[in-house]
XYZ file of C-alpha atoms in Angstrom:
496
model
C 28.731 -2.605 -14.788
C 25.867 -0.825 -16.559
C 23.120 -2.862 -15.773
C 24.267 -2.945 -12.021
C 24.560 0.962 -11.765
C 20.931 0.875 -13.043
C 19.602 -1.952 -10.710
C 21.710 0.109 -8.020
C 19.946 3.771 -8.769
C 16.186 2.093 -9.126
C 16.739 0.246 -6.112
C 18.444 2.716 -4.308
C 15.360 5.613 -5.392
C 12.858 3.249 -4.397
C 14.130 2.769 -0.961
C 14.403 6.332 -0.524
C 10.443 6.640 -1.524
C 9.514 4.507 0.778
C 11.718 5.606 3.997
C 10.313 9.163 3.352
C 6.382 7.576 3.695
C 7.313 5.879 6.635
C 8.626 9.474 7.877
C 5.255 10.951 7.219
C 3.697 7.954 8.806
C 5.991 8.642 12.223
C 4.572 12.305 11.960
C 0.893 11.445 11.517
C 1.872 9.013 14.944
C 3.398 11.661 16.527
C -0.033 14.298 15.491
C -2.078 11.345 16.576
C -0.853 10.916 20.103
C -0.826 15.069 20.780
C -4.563 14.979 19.159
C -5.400 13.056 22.583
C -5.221 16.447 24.347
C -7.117 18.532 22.264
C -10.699 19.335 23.501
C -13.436 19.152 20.605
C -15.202 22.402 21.869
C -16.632 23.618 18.668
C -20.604 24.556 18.351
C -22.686 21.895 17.245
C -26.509 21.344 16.748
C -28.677 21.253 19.571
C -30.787 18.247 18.208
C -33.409 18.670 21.373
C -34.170 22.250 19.317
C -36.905 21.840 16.928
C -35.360 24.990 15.481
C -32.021 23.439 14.893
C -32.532 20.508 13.375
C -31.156 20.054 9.475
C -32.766 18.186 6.750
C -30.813 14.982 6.295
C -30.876 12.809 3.232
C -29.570 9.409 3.219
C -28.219 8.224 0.011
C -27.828 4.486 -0.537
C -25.977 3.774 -3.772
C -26.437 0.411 -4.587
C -26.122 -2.232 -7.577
C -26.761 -5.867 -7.967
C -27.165 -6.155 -3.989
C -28.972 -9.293 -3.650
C -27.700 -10.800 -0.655
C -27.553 -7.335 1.384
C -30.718 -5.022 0.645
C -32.843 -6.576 2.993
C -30.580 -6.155 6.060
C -29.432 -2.873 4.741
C -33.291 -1.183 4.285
C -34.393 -2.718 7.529
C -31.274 -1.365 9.283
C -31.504 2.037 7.899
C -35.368 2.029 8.908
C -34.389 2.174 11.949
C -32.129 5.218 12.474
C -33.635 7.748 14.863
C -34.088 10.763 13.310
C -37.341 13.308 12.995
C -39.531 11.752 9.991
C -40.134 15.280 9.193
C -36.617 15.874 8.283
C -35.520 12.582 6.998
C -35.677 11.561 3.480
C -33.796 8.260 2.470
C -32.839 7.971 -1.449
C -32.295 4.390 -2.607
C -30.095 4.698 -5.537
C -30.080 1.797 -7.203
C -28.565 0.852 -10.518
C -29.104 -2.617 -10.475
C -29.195 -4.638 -13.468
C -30.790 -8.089 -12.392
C -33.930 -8.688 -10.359
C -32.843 -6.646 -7.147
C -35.051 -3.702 -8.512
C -38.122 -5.686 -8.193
C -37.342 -7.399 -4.858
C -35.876 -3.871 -3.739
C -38.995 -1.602 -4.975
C -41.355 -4.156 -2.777
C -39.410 -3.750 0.511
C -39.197 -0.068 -0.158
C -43.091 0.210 -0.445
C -43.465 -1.362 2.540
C -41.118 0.887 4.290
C -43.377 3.716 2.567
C -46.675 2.576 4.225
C -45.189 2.945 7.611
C -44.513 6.619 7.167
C -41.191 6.846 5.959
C -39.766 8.929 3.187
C -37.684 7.073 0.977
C -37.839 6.676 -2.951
C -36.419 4.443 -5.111
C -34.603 6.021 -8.071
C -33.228 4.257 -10.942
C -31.283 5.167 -13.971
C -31.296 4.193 -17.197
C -27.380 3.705 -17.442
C -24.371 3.622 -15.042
C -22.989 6.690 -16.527
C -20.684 7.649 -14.038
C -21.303 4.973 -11.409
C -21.343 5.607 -7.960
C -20.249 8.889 -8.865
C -23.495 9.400 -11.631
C -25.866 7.752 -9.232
C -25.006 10.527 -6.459
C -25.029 12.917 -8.370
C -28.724 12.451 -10.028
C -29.976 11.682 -6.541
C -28.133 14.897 -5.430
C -30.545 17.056 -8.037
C -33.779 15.966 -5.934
C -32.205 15.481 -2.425
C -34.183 17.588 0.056
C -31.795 17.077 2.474
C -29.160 20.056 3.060
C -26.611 17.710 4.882
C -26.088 13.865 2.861
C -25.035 11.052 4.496
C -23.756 7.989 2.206
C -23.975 4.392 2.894
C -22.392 1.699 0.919
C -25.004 -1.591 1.217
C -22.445 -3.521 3.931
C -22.532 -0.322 6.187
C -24.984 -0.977 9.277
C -25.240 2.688 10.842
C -25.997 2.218 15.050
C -29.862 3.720 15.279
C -28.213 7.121 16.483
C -25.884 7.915 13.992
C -27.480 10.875 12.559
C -27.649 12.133 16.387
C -24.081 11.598 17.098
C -23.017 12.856 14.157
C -25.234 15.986 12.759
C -24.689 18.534 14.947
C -20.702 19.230 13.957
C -22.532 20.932 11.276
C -23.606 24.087 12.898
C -20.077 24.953 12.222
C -20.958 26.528 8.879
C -17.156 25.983 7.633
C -18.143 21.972 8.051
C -18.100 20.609 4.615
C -18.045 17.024 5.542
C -18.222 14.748 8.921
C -16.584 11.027 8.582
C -16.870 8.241 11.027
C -14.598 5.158 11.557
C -15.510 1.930 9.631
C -15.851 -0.795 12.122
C -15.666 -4.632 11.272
C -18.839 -6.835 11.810
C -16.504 -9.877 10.689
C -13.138 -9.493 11.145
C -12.017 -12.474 12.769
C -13.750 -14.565 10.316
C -10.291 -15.599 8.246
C -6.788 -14.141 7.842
C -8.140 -12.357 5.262
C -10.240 -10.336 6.799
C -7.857 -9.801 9.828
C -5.292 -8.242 7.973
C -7.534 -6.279 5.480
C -9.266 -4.647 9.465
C -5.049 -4.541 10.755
C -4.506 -2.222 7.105
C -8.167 -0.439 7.451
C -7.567 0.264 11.199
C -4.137 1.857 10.902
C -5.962 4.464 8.092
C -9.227 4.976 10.581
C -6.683 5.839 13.350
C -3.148 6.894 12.176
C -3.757 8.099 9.185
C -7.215 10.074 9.782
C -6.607 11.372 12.667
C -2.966 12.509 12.229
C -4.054 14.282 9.563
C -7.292 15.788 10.435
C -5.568 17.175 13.941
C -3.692 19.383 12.002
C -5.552 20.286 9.221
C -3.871 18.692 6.385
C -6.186 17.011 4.116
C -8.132 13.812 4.685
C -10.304 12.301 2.405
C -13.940 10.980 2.684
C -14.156 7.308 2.820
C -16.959 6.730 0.075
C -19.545 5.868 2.887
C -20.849 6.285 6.645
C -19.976 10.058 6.385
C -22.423 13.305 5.581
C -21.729 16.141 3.180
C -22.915 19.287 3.153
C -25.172 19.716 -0.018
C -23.564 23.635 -0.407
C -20.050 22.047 -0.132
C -20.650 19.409 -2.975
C -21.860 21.378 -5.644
C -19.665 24.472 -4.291
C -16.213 22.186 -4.896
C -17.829 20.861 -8.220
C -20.375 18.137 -7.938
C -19.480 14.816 -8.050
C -17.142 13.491 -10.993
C -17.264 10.429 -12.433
C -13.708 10.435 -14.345
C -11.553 7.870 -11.352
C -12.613 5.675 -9.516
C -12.352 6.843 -6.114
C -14.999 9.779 -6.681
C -14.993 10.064 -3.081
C -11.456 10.806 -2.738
C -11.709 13.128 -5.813
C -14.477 15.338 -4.243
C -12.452 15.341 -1.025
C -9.518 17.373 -2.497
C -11.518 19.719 -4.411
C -13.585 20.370 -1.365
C -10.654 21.590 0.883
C -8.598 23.070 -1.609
C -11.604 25.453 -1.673
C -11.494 25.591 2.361
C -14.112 23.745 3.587
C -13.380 21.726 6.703
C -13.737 18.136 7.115
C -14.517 16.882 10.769
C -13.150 13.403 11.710
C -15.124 11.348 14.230
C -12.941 8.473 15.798
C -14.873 7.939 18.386
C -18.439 7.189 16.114
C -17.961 3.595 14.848
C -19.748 2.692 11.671
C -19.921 -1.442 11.085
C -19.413 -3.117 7.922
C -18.967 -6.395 6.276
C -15.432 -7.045 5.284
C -14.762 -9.379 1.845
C -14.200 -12.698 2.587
C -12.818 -14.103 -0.052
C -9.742 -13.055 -2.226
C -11.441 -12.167 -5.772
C -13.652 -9.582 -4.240
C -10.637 -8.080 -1.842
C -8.756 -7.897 -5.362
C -11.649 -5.836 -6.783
C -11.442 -3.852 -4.024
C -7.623 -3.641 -3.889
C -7.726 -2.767 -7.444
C -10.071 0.217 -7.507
C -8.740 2.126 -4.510
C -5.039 1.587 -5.836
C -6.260 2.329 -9.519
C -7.866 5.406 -7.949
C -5.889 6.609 -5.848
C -2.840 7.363 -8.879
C -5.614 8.651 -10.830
C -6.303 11.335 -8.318
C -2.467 11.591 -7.776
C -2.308 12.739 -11.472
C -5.261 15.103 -10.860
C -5.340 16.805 -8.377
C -0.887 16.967 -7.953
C -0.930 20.449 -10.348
C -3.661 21.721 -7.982
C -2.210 20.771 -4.221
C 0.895 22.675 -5.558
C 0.036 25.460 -6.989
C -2.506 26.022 -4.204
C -1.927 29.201 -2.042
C -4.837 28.699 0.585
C -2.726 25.975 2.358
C 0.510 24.935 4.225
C 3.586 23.737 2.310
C 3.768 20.822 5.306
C -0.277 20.319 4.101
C 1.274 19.895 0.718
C 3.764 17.429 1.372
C 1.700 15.320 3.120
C -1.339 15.847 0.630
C 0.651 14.725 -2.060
C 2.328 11.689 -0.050
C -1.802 10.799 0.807
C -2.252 10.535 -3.199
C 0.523 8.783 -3.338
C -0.107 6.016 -0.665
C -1.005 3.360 -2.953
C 2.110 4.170 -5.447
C 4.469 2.709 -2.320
C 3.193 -0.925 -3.344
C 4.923 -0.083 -6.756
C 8.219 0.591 -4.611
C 7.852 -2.623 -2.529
C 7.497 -4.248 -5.610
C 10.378 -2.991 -7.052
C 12.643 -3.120 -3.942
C 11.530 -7.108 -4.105
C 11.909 -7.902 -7.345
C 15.858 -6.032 -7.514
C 17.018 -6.905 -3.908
C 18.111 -10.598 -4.819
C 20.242 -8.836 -8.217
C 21.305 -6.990 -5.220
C 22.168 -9.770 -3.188
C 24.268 -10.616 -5.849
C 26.048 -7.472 -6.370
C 27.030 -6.747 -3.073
C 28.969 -10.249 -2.820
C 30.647 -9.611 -6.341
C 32.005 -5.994 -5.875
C 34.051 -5.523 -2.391
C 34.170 -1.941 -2.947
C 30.562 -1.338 -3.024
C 30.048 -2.494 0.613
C 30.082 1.148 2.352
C 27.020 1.913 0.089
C 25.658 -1.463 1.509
C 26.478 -0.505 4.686
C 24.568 2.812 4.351
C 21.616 0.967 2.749
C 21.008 -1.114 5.816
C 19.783 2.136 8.008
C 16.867 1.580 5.806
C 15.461 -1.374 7.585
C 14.767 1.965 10.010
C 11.497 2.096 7.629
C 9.958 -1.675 8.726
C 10.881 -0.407 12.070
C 8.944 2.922 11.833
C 5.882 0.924 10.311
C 5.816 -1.584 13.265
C 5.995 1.339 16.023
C 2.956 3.344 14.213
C 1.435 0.305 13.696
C 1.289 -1.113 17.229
C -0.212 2.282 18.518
C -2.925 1.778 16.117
C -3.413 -2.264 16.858
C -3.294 -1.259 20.865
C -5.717 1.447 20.470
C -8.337 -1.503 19.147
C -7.208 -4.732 20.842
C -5.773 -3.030 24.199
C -1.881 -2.948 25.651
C 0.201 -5.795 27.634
C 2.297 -8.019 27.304
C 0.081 -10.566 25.542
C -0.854 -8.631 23.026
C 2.382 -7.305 21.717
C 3.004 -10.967 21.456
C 0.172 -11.254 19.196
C 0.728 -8.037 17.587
C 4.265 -9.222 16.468
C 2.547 -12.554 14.375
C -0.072 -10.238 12.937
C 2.702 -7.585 11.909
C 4.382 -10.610 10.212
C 1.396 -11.821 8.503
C -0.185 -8.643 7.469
C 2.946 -7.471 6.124
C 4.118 -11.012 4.407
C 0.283 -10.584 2.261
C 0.364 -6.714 2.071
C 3.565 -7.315 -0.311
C 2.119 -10.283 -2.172
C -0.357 -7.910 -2.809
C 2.178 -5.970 -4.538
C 1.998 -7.103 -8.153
C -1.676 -6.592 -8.671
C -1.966 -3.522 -6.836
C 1.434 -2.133 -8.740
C -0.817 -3.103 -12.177
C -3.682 -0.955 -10.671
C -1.281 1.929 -9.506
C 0.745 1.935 -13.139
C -2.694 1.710 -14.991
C -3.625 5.085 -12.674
C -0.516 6.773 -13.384
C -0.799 6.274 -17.172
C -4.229 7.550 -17.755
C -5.669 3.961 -18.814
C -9.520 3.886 -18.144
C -11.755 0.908 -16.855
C -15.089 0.615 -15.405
C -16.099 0.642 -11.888
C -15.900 -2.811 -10.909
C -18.011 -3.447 -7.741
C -16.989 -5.352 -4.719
C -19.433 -8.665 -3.705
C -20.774 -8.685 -0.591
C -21.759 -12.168 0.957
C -24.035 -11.287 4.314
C -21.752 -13.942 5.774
C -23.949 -13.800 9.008
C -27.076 -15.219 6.938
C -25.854 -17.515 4.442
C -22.993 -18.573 6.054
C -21.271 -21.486 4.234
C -23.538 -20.582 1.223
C -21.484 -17.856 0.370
C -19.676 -19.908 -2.293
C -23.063 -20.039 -4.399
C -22.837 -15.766 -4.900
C -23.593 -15.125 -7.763
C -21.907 -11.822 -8.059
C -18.075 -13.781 -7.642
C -15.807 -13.935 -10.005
C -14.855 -17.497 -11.598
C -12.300 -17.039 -14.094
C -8.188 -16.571 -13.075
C -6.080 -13.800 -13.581
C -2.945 -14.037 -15.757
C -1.958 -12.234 -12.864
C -2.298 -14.961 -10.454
C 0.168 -16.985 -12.584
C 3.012 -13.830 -12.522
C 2.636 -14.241 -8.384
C 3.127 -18.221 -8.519
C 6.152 -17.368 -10.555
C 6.641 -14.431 -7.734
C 6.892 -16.874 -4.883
C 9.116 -19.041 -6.612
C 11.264 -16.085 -7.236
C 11.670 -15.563 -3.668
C 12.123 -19.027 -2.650
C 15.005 -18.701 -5.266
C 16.261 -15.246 -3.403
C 16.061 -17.268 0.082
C 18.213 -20.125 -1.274
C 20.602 -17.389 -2.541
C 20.946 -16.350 1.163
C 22.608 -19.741 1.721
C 25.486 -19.835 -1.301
C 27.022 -16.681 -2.203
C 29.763 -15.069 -0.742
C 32.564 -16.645 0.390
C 32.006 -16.620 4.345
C 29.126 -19.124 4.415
C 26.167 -17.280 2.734
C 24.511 -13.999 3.627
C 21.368 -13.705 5.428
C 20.556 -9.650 5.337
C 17.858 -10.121 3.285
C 16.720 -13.436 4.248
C 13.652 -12.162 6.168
C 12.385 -9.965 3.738
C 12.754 -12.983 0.880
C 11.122 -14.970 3.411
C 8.132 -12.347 3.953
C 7.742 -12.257 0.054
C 7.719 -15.958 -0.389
C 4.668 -16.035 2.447
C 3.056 -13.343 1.112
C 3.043 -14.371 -2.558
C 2.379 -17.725 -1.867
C -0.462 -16.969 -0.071
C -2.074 -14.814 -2.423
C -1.459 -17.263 -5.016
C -2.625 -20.789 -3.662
C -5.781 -18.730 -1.928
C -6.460 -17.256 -5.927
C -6.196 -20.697 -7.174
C -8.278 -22.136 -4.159
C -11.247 -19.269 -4.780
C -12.185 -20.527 -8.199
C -12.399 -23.971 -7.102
């Protein structure tokens, strides 16, 4: 009865992890909805003021962008801002011949009057992080604003967004990623469905009430003061953005979230580069968990409520871990419920913990009505896409788990950028990038073995007990199976 009593506690502690984020997650619904009522009537810029108008410097961090630099310089040519107090920085640590294509367009951009330079390094130390941070020691700008190269800033941006600085206690303004492509594949419908929820729910439940939020790595502006005031930018995890974030408000500057200012991207389309991605905010986000956790605590400029839920933020990407975990022991489970009769009261209890999927798909819907409108219809639709997003968000699980446990422990790896394809331009080309990877994951065989696992826990459903099976966990077996599978036959698939 050892080993049970130990599947029993880790299961048990898991579940418990995860009901008390999807608590937080019914708060931040709960500050969302009353943030409807508040009226934004603090001072901002009058932009019409010669007087009043900051210096802005754009910052594009880039690296190996072949497919995108052309449609990102011509794009950010065109925002409509003073020349006289515009300069645009193209940081770009590319390896391959980018630079040279890069430098030409960025002459020509020169002879029409523009101010933007090209500045190069001659190493990645620090990555994104090192790149912004050289380009930070020449910026004449005293407000930033950061574009990743699949960001496509509307020509007013700056306008729309610039003048929340006249509060001087502004440290940073961030705008909603939109989705140039997101009903190109399931892919990229449920990677929008998990982005959305953050950009909505998450954001703005946060930001309402002044608990922290984090800047998103791009289509926000910093304050120049606030970045070196909070420490400059650090190159030491991966999700530098999130890093500067916390040290920024734990020394009380305020971050402004803009819902309402959508910024348009270009989603990954294909699975290798939405790993990448998956891996490095996961990966990140523990390593700023073990950071900045001894800080958030200790801290005595903020709310114990600002704690909890600034320490349940660093921990968002250590709930895959628990999914994982509450997958991998609930068919053990299955098992030990049937065998022991007097265990079934706990089991009993356990079951008000499906209250957590519920909680998710209330918060959820909020956030999927607020984009794709109410009715009847919809929550139709809204139901399939729960299902989906959910089945893939756990078969997820094991690779993002890997990233998380690697973040936890203190294990180091290099920034690892994501591809971007330009999907509108090359279209079925896409395949040739150059930038994909080609070689499998040993961790692409672990979820084929995954999704057999599951099949194995949904046949379980059928013969134990002694009443003609039980089904209780059918669903969520069935989910896991779906969502594995997927991920594993659309791995396989990629590298073909």
């Amino acid at each position: 009865m050892i080993l049970e009593t130990i599947v029993i506690i880790i299961y048990t502690v898991s579940l418990l992890l995860i009901f008390m984020y999807a608590l937080a997650q019914l708060n931040l619904l709960f500050n969302y909805l009353s943030s409807k009522k508040l009226k934004d009537d603090g001072p901002k810029f009058d932009l019409t003021n010669p007087n009043e108008i900051p210096y802005i410097t754009i910052q594009l961090p880039v690296y190996n962008e072949m497919y995108v630099m052309e449609r990102l310089l011509d794009n950010i040519a065109k925002i409509d801002y003073p020349k006289n107090k515009l300069e645009i920085q193209v940081l770009d640590d590319s390896t391959d011949e980018t630079v040279e294509t890069t430098l030409k367009q960025i002459q020509k951009l020169q002879a029409t009057g523009l101010d933007i330079k090209h500045i190069t390094r001659v190493d990645r130390k620090g990555f994104k992080a090192g790149a912004l941070k050289e380009g930070l020691e020449s910026a004449k700008g005293e407000i930033i604003a950061i574009f990743d190269s699949d960001f496509l800033p509307k020509s007013d941006w700056l306008k729309r967004t610039v003048p929340y600085f006249k509060d001087q206690e502004v440290g940073v303004v961030q705008t909603r990623w939109g989705h140039i492509n997101r009903n190109y594949s399931i892919l990229t419908r449920i990677q929008a469905f998990a982005l959305d929820a953050h950009f909505t729910l998450e954001q703005v439940g946060r930001n309402s009430k002044g608990h922290f939020i984090n800047f998103n790595g791009t289509a926000g502006l910093w304050r120049k003061a606030c970045i070196i005031d909070a420490g400059n930018w650090e190159g030491d995890t991966l999700t530098e953005d999130l890093d500067l974030s916390y040290r920024a408000q734990l020394k009380n500057w305020k971050f402004k979230y803009l819902e309402h200012v959508e910024t348009p991207a270009e989603l990954p389309i294909v699975i290798s580069a939405a790993r990448s991605q998956q891996f490095r905010w996961n990966k990140g986000g523990a390593e700023n968990f073990r950071k900045m956790m001894g800080r958030v605590v200790k801290s005595k400029n903020i709310t114990a409520k600002t704690k909890v839920h600034g320490l349940l933020h660093l921990l968002n990407s250590t709930m895959f871990l628990n999914v994982l975990i509450v997958g991998v022991l609930s068919i053990p489970m299955l098992y030990i419920k049937n065998e022991y009769a007097h265990l079934r009261p706990y089991f009993y209890v356990m079951s008000f913990f499906v209250m957590s999927t519920i909680i998710f798909f209330i918060c959820y819907w909020f956030m999927y009505k607020n984009t794709y409108g109410g009715g009847f219809k919809n929550f139709i639709r809204y139901i399939g896409m729960f299902f989906v997003f959910f089945s893939i968000a756990m078969g997820f699980s094991l690779h993002n788990s890997i990233a998380v446990l690697e973040g936890h422990l203190g294990k180091k790896s290099e920034f690892v950028r994501t591809p971007k394809f330009n999907i509108s331009k090359y279209k079925d080309n896409w395949k040739n990038n150059k930038y994909m990877k080609r070689n499998i994951s040993v961790n692409v065989i672990f979820e084929g073995l995954l999704m057999l696992y599951f099949g194995f826990g949904m046949y379980s459903a059928f013969i134990v007990g002694n009443q003609g099976g039980d089904f209780g966990l059918f669903p969520f077996h069935l989910m896991l199976f779906v969502g594995f599978g997927y991920v594993f036959f659309k791995s396989l698939a990629s590298k073909v």
